[in-house]
mmCIF file of C-alpha atoms in Angstrom:
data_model
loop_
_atom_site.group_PDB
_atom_site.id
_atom_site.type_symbol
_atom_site.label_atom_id
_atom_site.label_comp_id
_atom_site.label_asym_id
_atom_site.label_seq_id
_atom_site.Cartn_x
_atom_site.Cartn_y
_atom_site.Cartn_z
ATOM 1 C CA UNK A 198 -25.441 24.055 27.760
ATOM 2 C CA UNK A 199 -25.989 22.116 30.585
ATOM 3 C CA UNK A 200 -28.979 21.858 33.146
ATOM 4 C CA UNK A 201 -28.792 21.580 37.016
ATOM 5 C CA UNK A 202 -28.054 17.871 37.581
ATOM 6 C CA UNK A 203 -28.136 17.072 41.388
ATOM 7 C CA UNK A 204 -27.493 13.427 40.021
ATOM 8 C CA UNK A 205 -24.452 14.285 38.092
ATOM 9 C CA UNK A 206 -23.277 15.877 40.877
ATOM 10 C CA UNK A 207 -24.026 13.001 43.673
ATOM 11 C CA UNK A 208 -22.562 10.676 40.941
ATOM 12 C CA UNK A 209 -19.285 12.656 41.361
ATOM 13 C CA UNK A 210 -19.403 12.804 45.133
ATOM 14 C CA UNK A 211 -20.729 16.043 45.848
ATOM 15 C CA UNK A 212 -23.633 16.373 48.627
ATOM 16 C CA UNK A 213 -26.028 19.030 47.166
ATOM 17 C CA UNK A 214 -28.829 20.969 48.507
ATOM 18 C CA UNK A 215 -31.249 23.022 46.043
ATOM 19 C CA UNK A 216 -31.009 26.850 46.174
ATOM 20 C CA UNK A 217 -34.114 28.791 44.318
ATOM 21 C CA UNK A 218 -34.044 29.003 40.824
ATOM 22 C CA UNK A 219 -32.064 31.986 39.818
ATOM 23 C CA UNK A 220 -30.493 32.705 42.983
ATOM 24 C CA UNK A 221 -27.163 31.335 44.812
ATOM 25 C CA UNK A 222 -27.645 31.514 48.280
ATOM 26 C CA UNK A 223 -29.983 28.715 50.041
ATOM 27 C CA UNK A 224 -33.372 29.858 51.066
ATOM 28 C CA UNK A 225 -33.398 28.393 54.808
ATOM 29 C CA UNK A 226 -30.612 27.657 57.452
ATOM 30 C CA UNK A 227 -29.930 23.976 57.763
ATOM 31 C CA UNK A 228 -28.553 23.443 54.508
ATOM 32 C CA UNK A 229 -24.805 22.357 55.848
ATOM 33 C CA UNK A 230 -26.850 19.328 57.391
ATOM 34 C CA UNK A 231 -29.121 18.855 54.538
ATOM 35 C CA UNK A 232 -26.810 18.294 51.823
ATOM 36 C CA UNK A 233 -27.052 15.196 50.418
ATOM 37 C CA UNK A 234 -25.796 13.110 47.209
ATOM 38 C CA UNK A 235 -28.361 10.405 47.987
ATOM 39 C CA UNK A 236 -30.724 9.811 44.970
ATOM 40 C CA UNK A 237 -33.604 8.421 46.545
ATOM 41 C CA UNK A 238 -33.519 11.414 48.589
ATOM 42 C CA UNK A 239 -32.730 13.920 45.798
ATOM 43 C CA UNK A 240 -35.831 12.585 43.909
ATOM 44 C CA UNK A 241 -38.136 13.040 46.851
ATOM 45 C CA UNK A 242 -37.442 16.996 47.072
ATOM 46 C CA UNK A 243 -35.807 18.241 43.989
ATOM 47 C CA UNK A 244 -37.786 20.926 41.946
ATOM 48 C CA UNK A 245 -37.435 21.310 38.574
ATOM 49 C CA UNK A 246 -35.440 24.855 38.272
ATOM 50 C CA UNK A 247 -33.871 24.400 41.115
ATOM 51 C CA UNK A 248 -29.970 25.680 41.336
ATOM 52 C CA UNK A 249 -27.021 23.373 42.787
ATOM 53 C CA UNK A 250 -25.465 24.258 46.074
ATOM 54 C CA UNK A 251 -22.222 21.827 46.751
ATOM 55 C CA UNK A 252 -21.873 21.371 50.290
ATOM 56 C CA UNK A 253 -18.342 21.330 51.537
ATOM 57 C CA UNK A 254 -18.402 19.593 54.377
ATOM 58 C CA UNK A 255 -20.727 16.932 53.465
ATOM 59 C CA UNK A 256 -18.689 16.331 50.146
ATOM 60 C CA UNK A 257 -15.355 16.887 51.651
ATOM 61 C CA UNK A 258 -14.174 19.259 49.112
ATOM 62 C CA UNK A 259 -12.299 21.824 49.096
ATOM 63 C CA UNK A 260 -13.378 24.843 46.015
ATOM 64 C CA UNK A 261 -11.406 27.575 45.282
ATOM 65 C CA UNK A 262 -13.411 30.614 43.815
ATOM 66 C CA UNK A 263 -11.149 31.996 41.310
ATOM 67 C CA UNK A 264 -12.348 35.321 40.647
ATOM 68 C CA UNK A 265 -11.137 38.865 38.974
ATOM 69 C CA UNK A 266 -7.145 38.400 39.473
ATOM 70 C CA UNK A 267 -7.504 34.739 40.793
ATOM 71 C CA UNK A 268 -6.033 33.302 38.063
ATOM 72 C CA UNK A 269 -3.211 35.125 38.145
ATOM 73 C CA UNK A 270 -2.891 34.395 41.962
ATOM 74 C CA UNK A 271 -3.075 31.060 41.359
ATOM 75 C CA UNK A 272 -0.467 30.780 38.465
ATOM 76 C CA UNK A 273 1.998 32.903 40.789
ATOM 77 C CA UNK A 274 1.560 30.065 44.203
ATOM 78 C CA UNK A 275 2.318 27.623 41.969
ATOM 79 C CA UNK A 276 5.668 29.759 40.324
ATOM 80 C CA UNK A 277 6.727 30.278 44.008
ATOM 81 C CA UNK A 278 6.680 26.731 45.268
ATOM 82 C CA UNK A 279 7.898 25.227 41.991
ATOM 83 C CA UNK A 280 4.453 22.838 41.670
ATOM 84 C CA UNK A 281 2.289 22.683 38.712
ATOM 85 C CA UNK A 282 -0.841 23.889 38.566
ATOM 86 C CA UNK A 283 -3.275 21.409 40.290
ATOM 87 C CA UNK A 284 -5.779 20.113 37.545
ATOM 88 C CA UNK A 285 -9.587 19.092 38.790
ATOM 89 C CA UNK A 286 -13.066 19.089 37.891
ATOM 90 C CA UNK A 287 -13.487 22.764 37.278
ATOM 91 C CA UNK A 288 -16.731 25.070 36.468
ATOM 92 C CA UNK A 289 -16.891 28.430 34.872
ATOM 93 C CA UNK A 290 -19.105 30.934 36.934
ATOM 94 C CA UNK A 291 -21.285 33.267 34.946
ATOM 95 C CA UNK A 292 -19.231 36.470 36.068
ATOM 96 C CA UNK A 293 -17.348 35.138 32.961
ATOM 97 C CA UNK A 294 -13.793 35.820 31.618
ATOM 98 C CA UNK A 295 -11.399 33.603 33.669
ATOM 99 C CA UNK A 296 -14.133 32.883 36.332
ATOM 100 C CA UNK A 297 -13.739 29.512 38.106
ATOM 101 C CA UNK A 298 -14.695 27.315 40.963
ATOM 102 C CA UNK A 299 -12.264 24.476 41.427
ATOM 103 C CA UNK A 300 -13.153 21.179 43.246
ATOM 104 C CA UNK A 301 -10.562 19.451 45.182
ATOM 105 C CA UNK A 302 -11.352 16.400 47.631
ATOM 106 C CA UNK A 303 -9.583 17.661 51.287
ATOM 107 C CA UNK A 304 -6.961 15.393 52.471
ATOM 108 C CA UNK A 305 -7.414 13.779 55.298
ATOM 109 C CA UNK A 306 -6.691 15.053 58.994
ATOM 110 C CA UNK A 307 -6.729 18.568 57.742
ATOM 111 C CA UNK A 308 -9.094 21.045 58.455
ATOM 112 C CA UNK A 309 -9.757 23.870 55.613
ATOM 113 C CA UNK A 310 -11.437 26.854 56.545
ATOM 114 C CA UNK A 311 -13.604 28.749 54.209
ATOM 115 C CA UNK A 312 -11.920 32.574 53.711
ATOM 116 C CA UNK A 313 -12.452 35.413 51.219
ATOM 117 C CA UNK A 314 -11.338 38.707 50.658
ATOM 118 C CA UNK A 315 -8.784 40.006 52.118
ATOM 119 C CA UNK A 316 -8.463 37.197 54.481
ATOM 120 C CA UNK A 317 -7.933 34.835 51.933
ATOM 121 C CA UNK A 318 -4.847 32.636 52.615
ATOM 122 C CA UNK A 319 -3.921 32.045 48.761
ATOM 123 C CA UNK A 320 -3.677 35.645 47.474
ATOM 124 C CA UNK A 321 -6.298 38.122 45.917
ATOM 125 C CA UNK A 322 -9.170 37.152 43.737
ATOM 126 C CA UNK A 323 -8.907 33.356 45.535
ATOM 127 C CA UNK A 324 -11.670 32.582 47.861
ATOM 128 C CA UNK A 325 -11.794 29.230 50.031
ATOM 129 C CA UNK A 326 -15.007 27.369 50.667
ATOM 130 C CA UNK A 327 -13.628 24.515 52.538
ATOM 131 C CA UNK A 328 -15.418 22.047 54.894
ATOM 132 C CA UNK A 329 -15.170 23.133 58.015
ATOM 133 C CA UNK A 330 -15.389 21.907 61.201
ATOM 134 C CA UNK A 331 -18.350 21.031 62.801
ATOM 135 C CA UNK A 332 -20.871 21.582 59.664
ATOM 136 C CA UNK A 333 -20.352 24.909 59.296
ATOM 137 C CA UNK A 334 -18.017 24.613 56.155
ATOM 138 C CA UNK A 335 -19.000 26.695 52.957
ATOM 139 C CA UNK A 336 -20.586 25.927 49.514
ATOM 140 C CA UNK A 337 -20.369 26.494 45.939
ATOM 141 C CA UNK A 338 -22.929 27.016 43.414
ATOM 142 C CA UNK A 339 -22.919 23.760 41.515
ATOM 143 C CA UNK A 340 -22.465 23.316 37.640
ATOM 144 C CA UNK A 341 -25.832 23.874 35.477
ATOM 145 C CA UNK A 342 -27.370 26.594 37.840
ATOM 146 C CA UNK A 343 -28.508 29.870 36.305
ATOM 147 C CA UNK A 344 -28.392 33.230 37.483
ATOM 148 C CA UNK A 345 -29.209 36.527 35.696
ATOM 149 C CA UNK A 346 -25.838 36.699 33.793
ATOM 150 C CA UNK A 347 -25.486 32.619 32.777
ATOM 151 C CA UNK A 348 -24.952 29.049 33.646
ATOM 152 C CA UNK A 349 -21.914 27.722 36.148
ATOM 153 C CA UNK A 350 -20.772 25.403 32.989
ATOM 154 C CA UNK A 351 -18.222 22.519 33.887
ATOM 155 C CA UNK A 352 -15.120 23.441 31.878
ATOM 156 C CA UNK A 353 -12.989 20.743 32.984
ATOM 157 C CA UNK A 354 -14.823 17.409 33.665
ATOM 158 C CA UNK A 355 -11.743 15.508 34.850
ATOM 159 C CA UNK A 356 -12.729 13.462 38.302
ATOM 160 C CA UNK A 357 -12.128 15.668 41.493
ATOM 161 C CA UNK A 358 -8.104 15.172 42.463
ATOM 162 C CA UNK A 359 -7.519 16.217 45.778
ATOM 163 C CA UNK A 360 -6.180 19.063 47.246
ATOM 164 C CA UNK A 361 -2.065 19.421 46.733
ATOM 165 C CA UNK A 362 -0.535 18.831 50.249
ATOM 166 C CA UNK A 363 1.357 22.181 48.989
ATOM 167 C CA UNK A 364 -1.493 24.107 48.682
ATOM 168 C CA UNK A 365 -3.179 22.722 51.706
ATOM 169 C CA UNK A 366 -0.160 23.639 53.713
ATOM 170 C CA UNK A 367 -0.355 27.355 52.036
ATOM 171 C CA UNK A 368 -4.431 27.621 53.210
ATOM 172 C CA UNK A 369 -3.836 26.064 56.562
ATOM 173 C CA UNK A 370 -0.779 27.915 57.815
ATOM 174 C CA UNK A 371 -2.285 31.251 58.038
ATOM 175 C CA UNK A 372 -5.403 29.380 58.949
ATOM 176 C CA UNK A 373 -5.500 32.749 62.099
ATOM 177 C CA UNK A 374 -6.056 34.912 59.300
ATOM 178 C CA UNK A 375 -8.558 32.800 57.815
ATOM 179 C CA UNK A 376 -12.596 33.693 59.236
ATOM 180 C CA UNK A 377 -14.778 30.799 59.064
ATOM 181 C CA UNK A 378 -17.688 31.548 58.009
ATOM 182 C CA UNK A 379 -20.993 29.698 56.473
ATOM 183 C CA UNK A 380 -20.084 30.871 52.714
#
């Protein structure tokens, strides 16, 4: 069982901001410009109890929030376009069963969009927190935080790949559908 690390996670290139203990949504606006995976600065305002958000535009990832059906979703893109399917660092969320976020680093020049819902690009159960434009890209709960129902537990520790040019081109070309928007 693992604790919230904001040093394991700047170590692996993720700029984190802390979110109050037990909850997964930040406590104050800001937090796009906030996030940071600077340790000197991490030390000076951590809490102990804290939860891990992963800012995605700071970091310049890419998650995919692979819930309910996502899996399945997932499994099916990659059938359809003949790729395997992408390995990364991955975390399972506390919703449990096949519950996952998946870290990819976003390839350069392209701009990813967060979506969910029905607006999601990749199919259902598949939300997008990408970075963004202009700091207003979306966020994960990082591995180690704890809500009511568990800990976001890294399943996968492998280094973050980045994002398949395939499955970039699948989130940005309905990128008309997709709503920005600060989650």
């Amino acid at each position: 069982m693992s604790i919230p690390d904001p040093f394991d996670a700047a170590a692996r290139g993720l700029a984190v901001f802390a979110i109050p203990p037990g909850g997964n949504r930040p406590a104050e606006p800001g937090w796009q410009q906030r996030a940071t995976s600077d340790p000197a600065v991490l030390r000076r305002i951590w809490r102990p109890g804290d939860n891990i958000g992963v800012g995605c535009w700071r970091s310049g990832v890419v998650g995919l929030d692979l819930d309910d059906n996502g899996v399945d979703s997932l499994a099916a893109l990659c059938a359809t376009h003949g790729q395997p399917w992408p390995k990364t660092l991955a975390v399972a969320t506390p919703s449990g069963g096949q519950h996952r976020h998946l870290y990819y680093r976003c390839p350069p020049g392209r701009i990813v969009l967060s979506s969910s819902g029905r607006h999601s690009p990749l199919g259902p159960g598949i939300d997008v927190r990408g970075p963004g434009r202009g700091g207003r890209g979306g966020y994960l709960v990082g591995p180690g935080s704890l809500r009511a129902g568990g800990r976001y537990e890294i399943v996968d520790p492998r280094p973050i790949a980045v994002l398949p040019r395939w499955l970039a081109d699948v989130i940005t070309a309905n990128r008309a559908t997709a709503k920005e928007n600060r989650g």
